[in-house]
Amino acid sequence: MGSDGEKKKDSGKQGEEKQQKQNEQVKDFGQMLLEDDEKDYAIYLMSIIGEIEGHECLPATSKTTKYEHVLPKLAAIEDDKRVDGVLLILNTMGGDVESGLAIAEMVASLSKPTVSLVLGGSHSIGVPLAVSTDYSLIVPTGTMVIHPVRMNGTVIGAKPTYDYFKQMQDRIVGFISSHCRVAQERVEELMMNTQMLTKDLGTILVGKEAVEEGLINAVGGISDAFSVLYGMIEERRGAEKRK
């Protein structure tokens, strides 16, 4: 048998390796597993930061969230018995519509309890991401920008093009309204607002305004997000015990 000193040394080495692995996860993907809390819950922290990258790579100088990293990780989270819940941190300008909506659909389909927290902003396709969780929060200074679908590059000015835009926009509006307390008609009104943005259509909602509209559940910060998530996990565990 090893001495107490050797056991402590091994334990310390394991702790260092674990910390190094967590640091690498944060650096490479903006993700980490939090499992050292006093409640003994394993919370997966996932961040949606900068621009959501689609099928084309953005410049190296851009801060991006790559959907090809996020989707497999969400699948792994669903299949991982250690993970009790997911905390989604958002500070995004939006980005690729198809990729952002795919991530939002994946988050919404998780069986684990999920909570989102909007920090800074959750704009454009970031709105469906913010409402995709079981419960959502926004900091007092956080912003949400709702606007019509846009497309860069050459666009053919024909009816099928506009039909495609409308179809894509209907998908986004339908997702948002089905995952929050805002009716589809009101989401469209916010999108097509001409009174707020000087060079564009849309609406900016700050903090409690997003809650008053029914997009977000509550104003709060990181401690509130953990508190809500812990409560959801406890409720789920209690329900499983009663079965």
Short mmCIF file of C-alpha atoms in Angstrom, two decimals:
data_model
loop_
_atom_site.label_atom_id
_atom_site.label_comp_id
_atom_site.label_asym_id
_atom_site.label_seq_id
_atom_site.Cartn_x
_atom_site.Cartn_y
_atom_site.Cartn_z
CA MET A 1 0.00 0.00 0.00
CA GLY A 2 1.17 3.49 -0.75
CA SER A 3 1.81 6.02 1.94
CA ASP A 4 -0.57 8.90 2.73
CA GLY A 5 1.93 11.23 1.11
CA GLU A 6 1.87 9.26 -2.15
CA LYS A 7 -1.95 9.21 -2.14
CA LYS A 8 -2.08 12.98 -1.67
CA LYS A 9 0.46 13.39 -4.44
CA ASP A 10 -1.62 11.24 -6.82
CA SER A 11 -4.77 13.11 -5.85
CA GLY A 12 -3.06 16.44 -6.47
CA LYS A 13 -1.81 15.26 -9.85
CA GLN A 14 -5.30 14.14 -10.84
CA GLY A 15 -6.67 17.51 -9.77
CA GLU A 16 -4.09 19.32 -11.88
CA GLU A 17 -4.87 17.14 -14.91
CA LYS A 18 -8.58 17.77 -14.46
CA GLN A 19 -8.04 21.52 -14.21
CA GLN A 20 -5.81 21.49 -17.29
CA LYS A 21 -8.48 19.59 -19.24
CA GLN A 22 -11.13 22.10 -18.18
CA ASN A 23 -8.90 25.00 -19.22
CA GLU A 24 -8.39 23.43 -22.63
CA GLN A 25 -12.16 22.96 -23.06
CA VAL A 26 -12.78 26.61 -22.25
CA LYS A 27 -9.98 27.80 -24.53
CA ASP A 28 -10.95 25.63 -27.51
CA PHE A 29 -14.74 25.48 -27.29
CA GLY A 30 -15.97 27.82 -24.53
CA GLN A 31 -17.32 24.78 -22.67
CA MET A 32 -16.67 22.94 -19.42
CA LEU A 33 -18.25 20.49 -17.00
CA LEU A 34 -18.88 21.94 -13.53
CA GLU A 35 -19.10 19.13 -10.98
CA ASP A 36 -17.42 20.34 -7.79
CA ASP A 37 -20.37 22.21 -6.26
CA GLU A 38 -21.66 21.46 -2.77
CA LYS A 39 -24.88 19.94 -4.14
CA ASP A 40 -22.91 17.33 -6.10
CA TYR A 41 -24.58 18.23 -9.39
CA ALA A 42 -22.79 18.04 -12.73
CA ILE A 43 -23.66 21.12 -14.80
CA TYR A 44 -22.43 21.46 -18.35
CA LEU A 45 -21.56 25.07 -19.16
CA MET A 46 -21.83 25.92 -22.85
CA SER A 47 -21.27 29.37 -24.32
CA ILE A 48 -22.56 30.82 -27.58
CA ILE A 49 -20.14 33.68 -28.18
CA GLY A 50 -19.52 36.07 -31.08
CA GLU A 51 -20.84 35.09 -34.50
CA ILE A 52 -22.40 31.70 -35.18
CA GLU A 53 -20.35 30.18 -37.98
CA GLY A 54 -22.12 28.22 -40.70
CA HIS A 55 -20.86 26.17 -43.63
CA GLU A 56 -18.29 28.80 -44.60
CA CYS A 57 -15.35 29.63 -42.31
CA LEU A 58 -15.21 33.18 -41.02
CA PRO A 59 -11.94 35.17 -40.79
CA ALA A 60 -9.50 34.12 -38.07
CA THR A 61 -9.91 37.56 -36.48
CA SER A 62 -13.62 36.92 -35.82
CA LYS A 63 -14.84 35.53 -32.52
CA THR A 64 -17.06 32.60 -33.52
CA THR A 65 -19.12 29.67 -32.27
CA LYS A 66 -18.78 26.72 -34.64
CA TYR A 67 -21.92 24.61 -34.97
CA GLU A 68 -19.87 21.52 -35.88
CA HIS A 69 -18.41 21.69 -32.35
CA VAL A 70 -21.67 22.42 -30.57
CA LEU A 71 -23.98 19.81 -32.14
CA PRO A 72 -21.84 16.74 -31.31
CA LYS A 73 -21.28 18.05 -27.80
CA LEU A 74 -25.03 18.44 -27.25
CA ALA A 75 -25.53 14.86 -28.42
CA ALA A 76 -22.81 13.72 -25.99
CA ILE A 77 -24.46 15.66 -23.14
CA GLU A 78 -27.78 13.94 -23.79
CA ASP A 79 -26.08 10.54 -23.67
CA ASP A 80 -23.90 11.29 -20.61
CA LYS A 81 -25.37 10.02 -17.33
CA ARG A 82 -23.04 12.28 -15.32
CA VAL A 83 -24.58 15.49 -16.67
CA ASP A 84 -27.56 16.70 -14.62
CA GLY A 85 -28.27 19.96 -16.46
CA VAL A 86 -27.03 22.49 -19.02
CA LEU A 87 -26.32 26.20 -18.56
CA LEU A 88 -26.24 28.11 -21.85
CA ILE A 89 -24.38 31.45 -21.74
CA LEU A 90 -25.16 33.80 -24.64
CA ASN A 91 -23.36 36.87 -25.94
CA THR A 92 -23.82 36.68 -29.69
CA MET A 93 -24.47 39.01 -32.61
CA GLY A 94 -26.22 36.17 -34.46
CA GLY A 95 -24.85 34.65 -37.63
CA ASP A 96 -25.75 31.74 -39.91
CA VAL A 97 -29.51 31.16 -39.70
CA GLU A 98 -29.55 27.45 -40.51
CA SER A 99 -26.73 26.66 -38.08
CA GLY A 100 -28.18 28.77 -35.28
CA LEU A 101 -31.62 27.24 -35.69
CA ALA A 102 -30.10 23.74 -35.73
CA ILE A 103 -28.38 24.43 -32.39
CA ALA A 104 -31.60 25.87 -30.95
CA GLU A 105 -33.59 22.80 -32.02
CA MET A 106 -30.94 20.53 -30.48
CA VAL A 107 -31.02 22.40 -27.16
CA ALA A 108 -34.83 22.36 -27.10
CA SER A 109 -34.84 18.57 -27.62
CA LEU A 110 -32.53 17.78 -24.67
CA SER A 111 -34.17 15.76 -21.89
CA LYS A 112 -31.82 17.31 -19.28
CA PRO A 113 -32.93 20.54 -17.52
CA THR A 114 -31.64 23.61 -19.39
CA VAL A 115 -31.30 27.29 -18.50
CA SER A 116 -30.04 30.16 -20.67
CA LEU A 117 -28.50 33.45 -19.54
CA VAL A 118 -28.19 36.39 -21.93
CA LEU A 119 -25.08 38.47 -21.21
CA GLY A 120 -24.29 41.47 -23.39
CA GLY A 121 -26.63 40.50 -26.18
CA SER A 122 -28.43 37.70 -27.99
CA HIS A 123 -29.22 39.20 -31.38
CA SER A 124 -30.82 37.92 -34.57
CA ILE A 125 -30.63 34.10 -34.63
CA GLY A 126 -29.46 34.38 -31.02
CA VAL A 127 -33.11 35.01 -30.05
CA PRO A 128 -34.24 31.43 -30.84
CA LEU A 129 -31.17 30.18 -28.96
CA ALA A 130 -32.07 32.22 -25.88
CA VAL A 131 -35.63 30.87 -25.76
CA SER A 132 -34.70 27.25 -26.61
CA THR A 133 -34.04 26.30 -22.98
CA ASP A 134 -36.54 25.30 -20.29
CA TYR A 135 -36.00 28.62 -18.50
CA SER A 136 -34.32 31.84 -19.65
CA LEU A 137 -32.76 34.84 -17.93
CA ILE A 138 -31.26 38.12 -19.07
CA VAL A 139 -29.03 40.54 -17.17
CA PRO A 140 -30.45 44.07 -16.68
CA THR A 141 -28.22 45.53 -19.41
CA GLY A 142 -28.55 42.59 -21.80
CA THR A 143 -30.09 43.21 -25.24
CA MET A 144 -32.08 41.20 -27.75
CA VAL A 145 -32.44 42.37 -31.34
CA ILE A 146 -35.28 40.96 -33.43
CA HIS A 147 -35.18 41.72 -37.15
CA PRO A 148 -36.14 40.14 -40.51
CA VAL A 149 -33.95 37.54 -42.20
CA ARG A 150 -31.06 39.01 -44.18
CA MET A 151 -28.76 37.54 -46.81
CA ASN A 152 -25.32 38.66 -47.97
CA GLY A 153 -23.96 38.40 -51.49
CA THR A 154 -25.78 38.16 -54.81
CA VAL A 155 -29.54 37.68 -54.56
CA ILE A 156 -31.82 36.97 -57.53
CA GLY A 157 -34.70 39.45 -57.48
CA ALA A 158 -37.42 36.93 -58.28
CA LYS A 159 -40.55 35.71 -56.51
CA PRO A 160 -39.03 32.33 -55.50
CA THR A 161 -36.27 34.22 -53.65
CA TYR A 162 -38.78 36.18 -51.59
CA ASP A 163 -40.82 33.04 -50.99
CA TYR A 164 -37.69 31.35 -49.63
CA PHE A 165 -36.99 34.32 -47.34
CA LYS A 166 -40.58 34.19 -46.07
CA GLN A 167 -40.38 30.45 -45.45
CA MET A 168 -37.14 30.84 -43.49
CA GLN A 169 -38.57 33.72 -41.48
CA ASP A 170 -41.72 31.73 -40.69
CA ARG A 171 -39.55 28.90 -39.33
CA ILE A 172 -37.74 31.30 -37.00
CA VAL A 173 -40.93 33.06 -35.87
CA GLY A 174 -42.65 29.72 -35.30
CA PHE A 175 -39.78 28.43 -33.18
CA ILE A 176 -39.60 31.59 -31.06
CA SER A 177 -43.35 31.74 -30.39
CA SER A 178 -43.51 28.03 -29.50
CA HIS A 179 -40.73 28.36 -26.90
CA CYS A 180 -41.76 31.55 -25.10
CA ARG A 181 -44.87 33.54 -24.13
CA VAL A 182 -45.01 35.77 -27.23
CA ALA A 183 -47.63 35.13 -29.90
CA GLN A 184 -46.42 34.62 -33.46
CA GLU A 185 -48.16 37.81 -34.61
CA ARG A 186 -46.33 39.87 -31.98
CA VAL A 187 -42.94 38.41 -32.96
CA GLU A 188 -43.63 39.48 -36.55
CA GLU A 189 -44.59 42.97 -35.38
CA LEU A 190 -41.31 43.28 -33.48
CA MET A 191 -39.39 42.07 -36.53
CA MET A 192 -40.99 44.54 -38.91
CA ASN A 193 -40.92 47.57 -36.60
CA THR A 194 -39.87 50.71 -38.52
CA GLN A 195 -39.74 53.12 -35.57
CA MET A 196 -36.57 52.06 -33.73
CA LEU A 197 -33.67 51.24 -36.04
CA THR A 198 -32.74 54.16 -38.27
CA LYS A 199 -31.33 52.10 -41.16
CA ASP A 200 -33.10 48.81 -40.64
CA LEU A 201 -36.30 47.11 -39.52
CA GLY A 202 -36.61 45.49 -36.11
CA THR A 203 -36.72 45.99 -32.36
CA ILE A 204 -34.14 46.21 -29.58
CA LEU A 205 -35.27 44.94 -26.19
CA VAL A 206 -33.15 45.70 -23.12
CA GLY A 207 -33.26 43.59 -19.95
CA LYS A 208 -36.73 43.78 -18.40
CA GLU A 209 -38.29 44.81 -21.74
CA ALA A 210 -37.54 41.31 -23.04
CA VAL A 211 -39.25 39.89 -19.95
CA GLU A 212 -42.26 42.21 -20.28
CA GLU A 213 -42.69 41.15 -23.91
CA GLY A 214 -42.62 37.49 -22.81
CA LEU A 215 -39.47 36.47 -24.68
CA ILE A 216 -37.43 35.83 -21.53
CA ASN A 217 -38.67 34.41 -18.22
CA ALA A 218 -36.83 36.72 -15.80
CA VAL A 219 -34.12 39.31 -15.24
CA GLY A 220 -31.17 37.83 -13.35
CA GLY A 221 -27.51 36.93 -13.25
CA ILE A 222 -25.30 33.87 -12.94
CA SER A 223 -26.32 33.05 -9.35
CA ASP A 224 -29.98 33.16 -10.36
CA ALA A 225 -29.28 30.89 -13.32
CA PHE A 226 -27.62 28.29 -11.09
CA SER A 227 -30.40 28.57 -8.51
CA VAL A 228 -33.09 27.92 -11.12
CA LEU A 229 -31.13 25.04 -12.66
CA TYR A 230 -30.51 23.42 -9.26
CA GLY A 231 -34.22 23.65 -8.50
CA MET A 232 -35.12 21.98 -11.80
CA ILE A 233 -32.63 19.18 -11.19
CA GLU A 234 -33.94 18.59 -7.67
CA GLU A 235 -37.51 18.48 -8.98
CA ARG A 236 -36.53 15.99 -11.65
CA ARG A 237 -34.70 13.76 -9.17
CA GLY A 238 -37.69 13.87 -6.86
CA ALA A 239 -40.02 12.84 -9.68
CA GLU A 240 -37.74 9.94 -10.60
CA LYS A 241 -37.73 8.71 -6.99
CA ARG A 242 -41.52 8.76 -6.86
CA LYS A 243 -41.81 6.51 -9.90
#
